[in-house]
Amino acid sequence: MGLKSKSSDLRRRLRYARRGGGEKAIEKQKAIGKLTARERIISLLDPKSFHEYDLFVEHAGKDFDMDKKYLPGDGVITGTGMISGHPVCIYAQDFTVAGGSLGWMHAKKITKIMDHALKLKVPLIGINDSGGARIQEGVNSLAGYGEIFFRNTLASGVIPQISVILGPCAGGAVYSPALTDFVFTVNNITKMFITGPEVIKTVLGEEISMEDLGGARVHCETSGNAHFYAESEEECFSQIKQLVSFIPWNNVKKADRFPKKTPKTRQYKIDSVMPSDPKQPYDVRLLIKSVVDDSEFLEVQDLFAQNIVVGFARINGESVGIVANQPLVLAGVLDIDSSDKAARFIRFCDSFNIPLVTLVDLPGYLPGVDQEHSGVIRHGAKILYAYSEATVPKITLITRKAYGGGYIAMCSHHLRADFVFAWPTAEIAVMGPEGAANIIFRKEIFTAEDPDKVRKQKVNEYKEKFANPYVAAAYGYIDAVIEPEETRKMLIHALDISREKDITLPRKKHGIPPF
Ligand code: HXC
């Protein structure tokens, strides 16, 4: 055979392998709003940037007549490409081929591209759409998962890892996404659970639909297992592209610097965002938009633990991670879920050289039997651990309340914030004036002829003394009390001056965070 006929033989083989599970199987997927695995990769990556590898890999199953079956690409597409000029390694499971089930060679293709990502120090994106362990391959499919989990862990904190759940992700398969940094979901397409509705019905007698058990909304809103929710695959891909623009390729690089842009001050003005009555709640997302470039804020886990807001923005062109109490929800308290959410985000930013900006307005940790018994002590400790351990520039602004443990936890100087600013409206105290007065002046109030009058007096006395930023400023715990309008200017300067920050933690194998 000459070169020409060999080339045409290659093209024939490529066409055959690329047809996936065939037209009928593809139609079934399209009918439920899904793109094919190859279309997903093409839609996500920059045009013509995708290069596929291992297309001719064949499965290794021998039992149950598997040796007579041809599974194109063994049900997974792997390769490299670019997103907005960023190199990435990517894989996408192909549900049309044996339900995207994971056999030994399918796993080997994934682990090979993971090894590439780690070696080349570029982000890894995994598109999951699979019936889980390929039942016919038995322990070899379990081994495959183990190899993937091991690499997810090894790569954690070295390269960003993104999981996209675009179909079933069942059984042990869920633990790869759980070990990665960001999980993206799509309404009516994502189905993620350890045991499905059938098993739950058999074992526990409980009936639940697949969507209610493991759909996108459940994981974004209730379980907290996912970070981004979209209504369509296209929307999901544009969210991924936006995220990638804020983060670096790996843990020794910084995120791309963008041209600086001023906030959209006509829409988002600090004095119109903040209520004049200090007891009125406000939407902290508007405050964030009033100080960041172009008022662009990519919120992470926006549907989960909404009492804290975390996400990415740019200040003067530089990527920052923002952590902010949300006074609109539970007055912005810290609780189990919000501590978990913030701690994880802080650790991501710290691993990937993204400075942290913290906006503080909270009454403290949430009291209650349910919180205590569910472990608010160990969960609440995660945020202390994450901030203390973070060595990226840390800049904190206290806008109103910073009470009790909340004051310490929200990146105070004591956890080594580099700069702590406060507005004149800041109140820094062990607890709110009402609670404090009731405790320390209990006797006077109780024995007074007019307890209400005395209580009011004592509350005012306490407010005068402590409910301001000046006591903390007198001890140097606040670096500067600033006018709200000066916020962006101060943040820009603090970030500029912290650019070369370089501190080393005590030598150790690793810490033991309150997991
Ligand atoms: C082999 C599988 C498969 C699997 C699906 N298929 N899952 N083949 N192993 N795990 C095959 C089907 O036989 C079928 O092949 C094709 O994929 C499409 O599947 P359908 O069932 O027709 O599709 P659908 O109706 O859309 O249902 C999708 C599904 C269902 C809900 C995912 O297939 C399902 O329940 N699969 C099993 C899920 C599961 O329990 N997996 C094991 C989890 S345990 P044909 O030839 O007919 O087209 C696990 C342990 C891992 O993963 C532990 C790691 C630590």
Coordinates of C-alpha atoms and ligand atoms in Angstrom, one line a residue:
M1 CA 0.0 0.0 0.0
G2 CA 1.4 3.4 -1.0
L3 CA 1.2 6.6 1.1
K4 CA -2.1 7.7 -0.6
S5 CA -3.9 4.5 0.1
K6 CA -2.5 4.4 3.6
S7 CA -3.7 7.9 4.2
S8 CA -7.2 7.0 2.9
D9 CA -7.2 3.9 5.2
L10 CA -6.3 6.2 8.1
R11 CA -9.2 8.6 7.2
R12 CA -11.6 5.6 7.0
R13 CA -10.4 4.4 10.4
L14 CA -10.8 7.9 11.9
R15 CA -14.3 8.3 10.5
Y16 CA -15.3 4.9 11.9
A17 CA -13.9 5.6 15.3
R18 CA -15.4 9.1 15.5
R19 CA -19.0 8.0 14.8
G20 CA -19.3 7.1 18.5
G21 CA -22.2 4.8 19.4
G22 CA -24.0 5.5 16.1
E23 CA -26.9 7.6 14.9
K24 CA -29.6 5.9 17.0
A25 CA -27.7 6.4 20.3
I26 CA -26.8 9.9 19.3
E27 CA -30.5 10.8 18.5
K28 CA -31.5 9.5 21.9
Q29 CA -29.1 11.8 23.6
K30 CA -30.1 14.8 21.4
A31 CA -33.8 14.2 22.3
I32 CA -33.0 15.1 25.9
G33 CA -31.0 18.2 25.1
K34 CA -27.5 16.8 25.2
L35 CA -24.7 17.5 22.8
T36 CA -22.4 14.7 21.8
A37 CA -19.1 14.3 23.7
R38 CA -17.2 15.6 20.7
E39 CA -19.5 18.6 20.2
R40 CA -19.1 19.5 23.8
I41 CA -15.4 19.6 23.5
I42 CA -15.6 21.7 20.3
S43 CA -18.1 24.1 21.8
L44 CA -15.9 24.7 24.9
L45 CA -12.5 25.0 23.3
D46 CA -11.2 27.8 21.1
P47 CA -12.1 27.1 17.4
K48 CA -9.8 24.5 15.8
S49 CA -7.7 24.2 18.9
F50 CA -8.7 20.6 19.9
H51 CA -6.2 17.8 19.3
E52 CA -7.4 14.3 20.1
Y53 CA -5.3 11.4 21.3
D54 CA -5.8 7.7 21.8
L55 CA -8.8 7.5 19.5
F56 CA -7.7 4.0 18.5
V57 CA -7.6 2.7 22.0
E58 CA -9.7 -0.5 22.3
H59 CA -11.4 -1.8 25.4
A60 CA -9.9 -4.7 27.4
G61 CA -13.1 -6.5 28.4
K62 CA -13.2 -10.3 27.8
D63 CA -16.1 -11.6 29.7
F64 CA -19.9 -11.5 28.8
D65 CA -19.0 -11.5 25.0
M66 CA -17.3 -8.2 25.4
D67 CA -14.4 -9.5 23.3
K68 CA -16.8 -9.5 20.3
K69 CA -17.7 -5.8 20.7
Y70 CA -16.1 -2.8 19.3
L71 CA -16.4 0.3 21.5
P72 CA -15.1 3.4 19.6
G73 CA -12.5 5.2 21.6
D74 CA -13.7 3.0 24.5
G75 CA -16.3 5.6 25.3
V76 CA -14.2 8.5 26.1
I77 CA -12.6 11.3 24.1
T78 CA -9.3 12.8 25.4
G79 CA -7.0 15.6 24.2
T80 CA -5.6 19.0 24.5
G81 CA -6.8 22.5 23.4
M82 CA -7.1 26.1 24.4
I83 CA -9.7 28.2 26.2
S84 CA -9.3 31.9 25.4
G85 CA -5.7 31.2 24.7
H86 CA -5.2 29.1 27.9
P87 CA -3.9 25.6 27.3
V88 CA -6.0 22.8 28.9
C89 CA -6.2 19.0 29.0
I90 CA -9.7 17.7 28.5
Y91 CA -11.7 14.5 28.5
A92 CA -15.3 13.8 27.7
Q93 CA -17.1 10.6 28.4
D94 CA -19.3 9.4 25.4
F95 CA -22.6 8.1 26.7
T96 CA -23.5 6.7 23.3
V97 CA -20.7 4.1 23.7
A98 CA -21.7 1.5 26.3
G99 CA -23.3 4.3 28.4
G100 CA -19.9 6.0 28.8
S101 CA -19.2 3.3 31.3
L102 CA -15.7 3.2 32.7
G103 CA -13.6 0.1 31.9
W104 CA -9.9 -0.4 32.3
M105 CA -8.7 1.2 29.0
H106 CA -11.3 4.0 29.3
A107 CA -9.8 4.8 32.7
K108 CA -6.3 4.5 31.2
K109 CA -7.1 7.2 28.6
I110 CA -8.4 9.5 31.4
T111 CA -5.4 8.9 33.7
K112 CA -3.0 9.4 30.7
I113 CA -4.5 12.9 30.0
M114 CA -4.5 13.6 33.7
D115 CA -0.7 12.7 33.9
H116 CA -0.2 15.1 30.9
A117 CA -2.0 17.9 32.6
L118 CA 0.0 17.5 35.8
K119 CA 3.3 17.2 33.8
L120 CA 2.5 20.1 31.5
K121 CA 1.1 22.1 34.4
V122 CA -2.2 23.1 32.7
P123 CA -5.8 22.9 33.9
L124 CA -7.7 19.6 33.6
I125 CA -11.4 19.6 32.5
G126 CA -13.4 16.4 32.8
I127 CA -16.8 16.1 31.2
N128 CA -18.7 13.3 33.0
D129 CA -21.5 11.5 31.3
S130 CA -21.4 7.8 32.3
G131 CA -23.3 4.9 33.8
G132 CA -20.3 4.4 36.2
A133 CA -18.1 1.3 36.5
R134 CA -18.4 -0.9 33.5
I135 CA -20.1 -3.9 35.1
Q136 CA -18.6 -6.5 32.6
E137 CA -15.1 -5.5 33.6
G138 CA -15.5 -6.0 37.3
V139 CA -12.6 -5.1 39.5
N140 CA -10.7 -3.6 36.6
S141 CA -13.2 -0.7 36.4
L142 CA -12.9 -0.2 40.2
A143 CA -9.2 -0.1 39.8
G144 CA -9.6 2.5 37.1
Y145 CA -11.6 4.8 39.4
G146 CA -9.0 4.4 42.1
E147 CA -6.3 5.5 39.7
I148 CA -8.3 8.6 38.8
F149 CA -9.0 9.5 42.4
F150 CA -5.3 9.2 43.3
R151 CA -4.4 11.6 40.5
N152 CA -7.1 14.0 41.4
T153 CA -5.6 14.2 44.8
L154 CA -2.1 14.5 43.5
A155 CA -3.1 17.3 41.2
S156 CA -5.1 19.2 43.8
G157 CA -3.5 22.6 44.4
V158 CA -1.1 22.2 41.6
I159 CA -3.4 22.6 38.5
P160 CA -7.0 23.8 38.5
Q161 CA -9.4 20.8 38.1
I162 CA -12.8 21.4 36.7
S163 CA -15.6 18.8 36.5
V164 CA -18.6 19.2 34.3
I165 CA -21.5 16.8 35.0
L166 CA -23.5 16.5 31.7
G167 CA -25.4 13.3 32.3
P168 CA -25.4 10.5 34.8
C169 CA -22.5 10.4 37.3
A170 CA -23.4 7.5 39.5
G171 CA -21.9 5.4 42.2
G172 CA -18.2 5.8 43.0
A173 CA -17.8 8.0 39.9
V174 CA -19.0 11.0 41.9
Y175 CA -15.8 11.0 43.9
S176 CA -13.6 12.3 41.1
P177 CA -15.7 15.5 40.7
A178 CA -15.8 15.8 44.5
L179 CA -12.0 15.8 44.6
T180 CA -11.8 18.6 42.0
D181 CA -12.0 22.3 42.5
F182 CA -15.2 23.3 40.6
V183 CA -18.2 21.2 39.6
F184 CA -20.5 22.6 36.8
T185 CA -24.1 21.3 36.4
V186 CA -26.9 21.8 33.9
N187 CA -30.6 21.7 34.7
N188 CA -32.4 18.4 33.6
I189 CA -29.1 17.0 32.4
T190 CA -26.9 16.5 35.5
K191 CA -27.7 13.4 37.5
M192 CA -25.2 12.8 40.3
F193 CA -25.7 10.3 43.1
I194 CA -24.1 7.5 44.9
T195 CA -27.1 5.2 44.8
G196 CA -30.0 5.9 42.4
P197 CA -33.7 6.1 43.1
E198 CA -34.3 2.4 42.5
V199 CA -31.8 1.3 45.2
I200 CA -33.1 3.9 47.6
K201 CA -36.6 2.6 47.0
T202 CA -35.5 -1.0 47.6
V203 CA -33.4 -0.4 50.6
L204 CA -35.3 2.4 52.4
G205 CA -38.7 2.4 50.8
E206 CA -38.3 6.1 49.9
E207 CA -39.5 7.3 46.5
I208 CA -37.7 10.2 44.8
S209 CA -37.2 11.2 41.2
M210 CA -33.7 11.3 39.7
E211 CA -33.9 15.1 39.3
D212 CA -34.9 15.6 42.9
L213 CA -32.2 13.2 44.1
G214 CA -29.2 14.3 42.1
G215 CA -30.2 17.1 39.7
A216 CA -28.3 20.3 39.1
R217 CA -30.5 22.4 41.5
V218 CA -30.2 20.0 44.3
H219 CA -26.4 19.9 44.2
C220 CA -26.1 23.7 43.7
E221 CA -28.7 24.7 46.3
T222 CA -28.9 21.9 49.0
S223 CA -26.0 19.5 49.0
G224 CA -23.3 22.0 48.1
N225 CA -21.6 19.4 46.0
A226 CA -21.6 21.7 42.9
H227 CA -20.5 25.2 42.2
F228 CA -22.2 26.4 39.0
Y229 CA -25.7 26.0 37.7
A230 CA -26.8 26.5 34.1
E231 CA -30.0 26.1 32.1
S232 CA -28.2 24.7 29.1
E233 CA -24.9 23.2 28.0
E234 CA -24.0 26.4 26.1
E235 CA -24.6 28.5 29.2
C236 CA -22.4 26.1 31.2
F237 CA -19.6 26.3 28.7
S238 CA -19.6 30.1 28.8
Q239 CA -19.5 29.9 32.7
I240 CA -16.4 27.7 32.4
K241 CA -14.7 30.2 30.0
Q242 CA -15.4 33.0 32.4
L243 CA -14.0 31.1 35.3
V244 CA -10.8 30.2 33.3
S245 CA -10.2 33.9 32.6
F246 CA -9.9 34.5 36.4
I247 CA -7.5 31.7 37.3
P248 CA -3.9 30.9 36.5
W249 CA -2.8 27.8 34.6
N250 CA -1.1 26.3 37.6
N251 CA 0.1 27.1 41.1
V252 CA 3.4 28.8 40.1
K253 CA 1.7 31.3 37.8
K254 CA -0.5 34.3 38.4
A255 CA -3.8 34.8 36.7
D256 CA -3.7 36.9 33.5
R257 CA -3.8 40.6 34.1
F258 CA -6.5 42.4 32.2
P259 CA -6.7 46.1 31.2
K260 CA -8.1 48.0 34.2
K261 CA -11.7 49.2 34.0
T262 CA -13.7 51.4 36.4
P263 CA -16.8 50.0 38.1
K264 CA -20.2 50.9 36.5
T265 CA -20.7 53.7 39.0
R266 CA -24.0 54.8 37.5
Q267 CA -25.6 51.5 38.4
Y268 CA -23.6 50.6 41.5
K269 CA -22.8 53.6 43.7
I270 CA -21.6 52.8 47.2
D271 CA -23.9 55.4 48.9
S272 CA -27.0 54.1 47.0
V273 CA -26.1 50.5 47.8
M274 CA -25.6 51.0 51.5
P275 CA -28.8 51.8 53.5
S276 CA -28.5 54.8 55.8
D277 CA -30.1 52.9 58.7
P278 CA -27.3 50.5 60.0
K279 CA -30.0 47.9 60.9
Q280 CA -31.2 47.6 57.4
P281 CA -29.9 44.7 55.3
Y282 CA -28.3 45.2 51.9
D283 CA -27.1 43.0 49.1
V284 CA -23.4 42.7 49.5
R285 CA -23.1 41.7 45.8
L286 CA -24.0 45.3 44.9
L287 CA -21.3 46.5 47.2
I288 CA -18.8 44.2 45.5
K289 CA -19.9 45.4 42.1
S290 CA -19.5 49.0 43.2
V291 CA -15.7 48.5 43.8
V292 CA -14.5 45.9 41.2
D293 CA -13.5 46.5 37.6
D294 CA -16.4 46.8 35.2
S295 CA -18.7 45.7 38.1
E296 CA -18.0 42.1 36.8
F297 CA -18.3 39.5 39.5
L298 CA -18.3 35.7 38.9
E299 CA -20.0 34.3 42.0
V300 CA -19.1 30.7 43.0
Q301 CA -21.8 28.6 44.6
D302 CA -24.3 31.4 44.4
L303 CA -27.3 29.2 45.3
F304 CA -25.7 27.4 48.4
A305 CA -25.1 28.9 51.9
Q306 CA -26.2 32.3 50.6
N307 CA -25.3 33.9 53.9
I308 CA -21.8 34.1 52.5
V309 CA -20.8 35.3 49.0
V310 CA -17.6 34.1 47.4
G311 CA -16.4 34.6 43.9
F312 CA -13.9 36.1 41.5
A313 CA -13.5 39.7 40.2
R314 CA -10.7 42.0 39.1
I315 CA -9.4 45.1 40.8
N316 CA -7.3 47.3 38.6
G317 CA -6.9 44.4 36.2
E318 CA -5.8 41.9 38.8
S319 CA -7.8 38.8 39.7
V320 CA -9.0 38.7 43.3
G321 CA -11.0 36.2 45.3
I322 CA -13.8 37.9 47.2
V323 CA -15.3 36.6 50.4
A324 CA -18.2 38.6 51.9
N325 CA -20.9 38.2 54.5
Q326 CA -24.4 38.6 53.0
P327 CA -26.5 40.7 55.3
L328 CA -29.6 39.8 53.2
V329 CA -29.5 36.2 54.4
L330 CA -29.5 35.3 58.1
A331 CA -27.9 38.7 58.7
G332 CA -24.7 37.2 57.2
V333 CA -23.9 34.8 60.1
L334 CA -21.3 32.1 59.8
D335 CA -22.7 28.6 60.1
I336 CA -21.7 25.1 59.0
D337 CA -22.4 25.5 55.3
S338 CA -21.1 29.0 54.9
S339 CA -17.8 28.1 56.8
D340 CA -17.3 25.1 54.5
K341 CA -18.0 27.2 51.4
A342 CA -15.7 30.0 52.3
A343 CA -12.9 27.8 53.6
R344 CA -12.8 25.8 50.4
F345 CA -12.8 29.0 48.2
I346 CA -10.0 30.6 50.3
R347 CA -7.9 27.5 49.9
F348 CA -8.4 27.5 46.2
C349 CA -7.3 31.2 45.9
D350 CA -4.3 30.6 48.2
S351 CA -3.2 27.6 46.2
F352 CA -3.4 29.6 42.9
N353 CA -1.9 32.9 43.9
I354 CA -5.1 34.9 43.9
P355 CA -5.2 37.7 46.5
L356 CA -8.1 37.6 48.9
V357 CA -10.4 40.6 49.6
T358 CA -12.8 40.1 52.6
L359 CA -15.8 42.2 53.3
V360 CA -17.1 41.9 56.8
D361 CA -20.5 42.5 58.2
L362 CA -21.8 39.8 60.5
P363 CA -23.2 39.2 64.0
G364 CA -21.0 36.1 64.6
Y365 CA -21.5 32.4 64.4
L366 CA -25.1 31.1 64.3
P367 CA -26.3 29.9 67.7
G368 CA -28.6 26.8 68.0
V369 CA -28.8 23.2 69.0
D370 CA -29.0 22.0 65.4
Q371 CA -25.8 23.9 64.5
E372 CA -24.0 22.7 67.7
H373 CA -25.0 19.1 67.2
S374 CA -24.1 19.1 63.5
G375 CA -20.6 20.3 64.3
V376 CA -20.5 24.1 63.9
I377 CA -17.3 23.9 66.0
R378 CA -15.3 21.8 63.6
H379 CA -16.9 23.3 60.5
G380 CA -16.5 26.8 61.8
A381 CA -12.8 26.1 62.5
K382 CA -12.2 25.5 58.8
I383 CA -12.5 29.2 57.9
L384 CA -10.0 30.1 60.7
Y385 CA -7.7 27.4 59.4
A386 CA -8.0 28.5 55.8
Y387 CA -7.4 32.2 56.4
S388 CA -4.5 31.6 58.9
E389 CA -2.8 29.3 56.4
A390 CA -3.3 31.5 53.4
T391 CA -0.1 33.4 52.4
V392 CA -1.5 35.3 49.4
P393 CA -2.2 39.1 50.0
K394 CA -5.1 39.3 52.4
I395 CA -7.1 42.6 52.5
T396 CA -10.1 43.1 54.8
L397 CA -12.7 45.8 55.0
I398 CA -15.2 46.0 57.9
T399 CA -18.2 47.9 56.8
R400 CA -20.6 47.4 59.8
K401 CA -20.8 44.6 62.3
A402 CA -17.8 42.5 63.2
Y403 CA -18.9 40.7 66.4
G404 CA -17.3 38.0 68.4
G405 CA -15.8 35.0 66.7
G406 CA -17.0 36.5 63.4
Y407 CA -14.6 39.4 63.8
I408 CA -11.6 37.1 64.2
A409 CA -12.7 34.5 61.6
M410 CA -13.3 37.0 58.8
C411 CA -9.6 37.6 58.1
S412 CA -8.7 39.8 61.0
H413 CA -5.1 41.0 61.6
H414 CA -4.9 38.1 64.1
L415 CA -5.2 35.6 61.3
R416 CA -2.5 37.7 59.5
A417 CA -4.5 40.0 57.2
D418 CA -2.0 42.3 55.5
F419 CA -4.4 45.3 55.7
V420 CA -7.6 45.8 57.7
F421 CA -9.7 48.8 56.8
A422 CA -12.9 49.9 58.5
W423 CA -15.6 52.3 57.5
P424 CA -16.7 54.8 60.3
T425 CA -19.9 52.7 60.5
A426 CA -17.9 49.6 61.7
E427 CA -18.8 48.1 65.1
I428 CA -16.1 45.8 66.5
A429 CA -17.1 44.1 69.8
V430 CA -17.5 40.8 71.6
M431 CA -21.2 40.9 70.8
G432 CA -24.0 43.3 69.8
P433 CA -24.9 46.2 72.2
E434 CA -28.2 44.7 73.3
G435 CA -26.8 41.3 74.2
A436 CA -23.8 42.8 75.8
A437 CA -25.7 45.3 78.0
N438 CA -28.1 42.6 79.2
I439 CA -25.2 40.6 80.4
I440 CA -22.8 43.1 82.0
F441 CA -25.4 45.4 83.4
R442 CA -27.9 42.7 84.4
K443 CA -27.9 43.6 88.0
E444 CA -28.5 47.4 87.4
I445 CA -31.2 46.6 84.8
F446 CA -32.9 44.0 87.0
T447 CA -33.0 46.2 90.2
A448 CA -33.9 49.5 88.5
E449 CA -37.3 51.0 89.0
D450 CA -37.7 51.4 85.2
P451 CA -35.6 48.4 83.8
D452 CA -36.4 49.4 80.1
K453 CA -35.1 52.9 80.6
V454 CA -32.0 51.7 82.3
R455 CA -31.5 49.0 79.6
K456 CA -31.7 51.6 76.9
Q457 CA -29.2 53.8 78.8
K458 CA -26.8 51.0 79.2
V459 CA -27.1 49.9 75.6
N460 CA -26.3 53.5 74.5
E461 CA -23.4 53.6 76.9
Y462 CA -22.0 50.4 75.5
K463 CA -22.5 51.6 71.9
E464 CA -20.7 54.8 72.7
K465 CA -17.8 52.9 74.1
F466 CA -17.4 49.9 71.8
A467 CA -19.7 50.0 68.8
N468 CA -17.3 51.9 66.6
P469 CA -14.0 51.2 64.8
Y470 CA -11.9 53.4 67.0
V471 CA -11.2 51.1 70.0
A472 CA -9.8 48.4 67.6
A473 CA -8.0 51.1 65.7
A474 CA -6.4 52.4 69.0
Y475 CA -4.8 48.9 69.4
G476 CA -3.7 48.8 65.8
Y477 CA -6.1 46.1 64.8
I478 CA -7.5 48.4 62.1
D479 CA -4.9 50.0 59.9
A480 CA -7.1 52.8 58.6
V481 CA -10.6 54.1 59.1
I482 CA -11.7 55.2 55.7
E483 CA -14.6 56.9 54.0
P484 CA -16.7 54.4 52.0
E485 CA -15.9 56.3 48.8
E486 CA -12.2 55.7 49.3
T487 CA -12.7 51.9 49.3
R488 CA -11.6 51.1 45.7
K489 CA -8.6 53.4 45.9
M490 CA -7.5 51.8 49.2
L491 CA -8.0 48.3 47.8
I492 CA -6.0 49.1 44.7
H493 CA -3.2 50.5 46.7
A494 CA -3.1 47.6 49.1
L495 CA -3.1 45.1 46.2
D496 CA -0.3 47.0 44.4
I497 CA 1.9 47.2 47.5
S498 CA 1.4 43.5 48.3
R499 CA 2.4 42.2 44.9
E500 CA 5.7 40.8 46.0
K501 CA 4.4 39.4 49.3
D502 CA 6.5 36.3 50.2
I503 CA 6.1 34.5 53.5
T504 CA 7.0 31.0 54.4
L505 CA 5.0 28.8 56.8
P506 CA 6.8 26.5 59.3
R507 CA 8.2 23.4 57.6
K508 CA 5.9 20.5 57.9
K509 CA 4.6 17.6 55.8
H510 CA 1.1 19.0 55.8
G511 CA -1.3 20.5 58.3
I512 CA -4.3 18.7 59.7
P513 CA -7.2 20.9 58.8
P514 CA -10.6 20.3 60.6
F515 CA -11.9 18.2 57.7
Ligands
HXC1 C1 -21.9 -1.3 31.5 C2 -23.6 0.2 31.0 C3 -23.5 0.7 32.3 C4 -22.5 0.2 33.2 C5 -25.0 1.8 31.2 N1 -24.6 0.8 30.4 N2 -24.4 1.7 32.4 N3 -22.8 -0.8 30.6 N4 -21.8 -0.9 32.7 N5 -22.3 0.6 34.4 C6 -25.0 0.6 29.0 C7 -26.4 0.0 29.0 O1 -26.3 -1.4 29.1 C8 -26.8 0.4 27.6 O2 -26.2 -0.5 26.7 C9 -26.2 1.8 27.4 O3 -25.2 1.8 28.4 C10 -27.2 2.9 27.7 O4 -27.8 2.6 29.0 P1 -29.4 2.8 29.2 O5 -29.7 2.1 30.5 O6 -30.1 2.3 28.0 O7 -29.5 4.3 29.3 P2 -30.6 5.2 30.2 O8 -31.9 4.6 30.1 O9 -30.4 6.6 29.8 O10 -30.1 5.0 31.7 C11 -28.8 5.5 32.1 C12 -28.5 5.0 33.5 C13 -28.6 3.5 33.5 C14 -29.4 5.6 34.5 C15 -27.1 5.5 33.8 O11 -27.8 3.0 32.4 C16 -28.0 2.8 34.8 O12 -28.7 2.8 35.8 N6 -26.8 2.3 34.6 C17 -26.1 1.7 35.8 C18 -25.7 2.7 36.8 C19 -24.9 2.0 37.8 O13 -25.5 1.5 38.8 N7 -23.6 1.9 37.7 C20 -22.7 1.2 38.5 C21 -22.5 2.2 39.7 S1 -21.4 1.4 40.8 P3 -26.9 -0.9 25.3 O14 -25.9 -1.9 24.7 O15 -28.2 -1.5 25.6 O16 -27.0 0.4 24.5 C22 -20.0 2.1 40.5 C23 -18.9 1.7 41.4 C24 -17.7 2.5 41.2 O17 -19.8 2.9 39.6 C25 -17.0 2.6 42.5 C26 -15.7 3.4 42.3 C27 -15.1 3.6 43.7

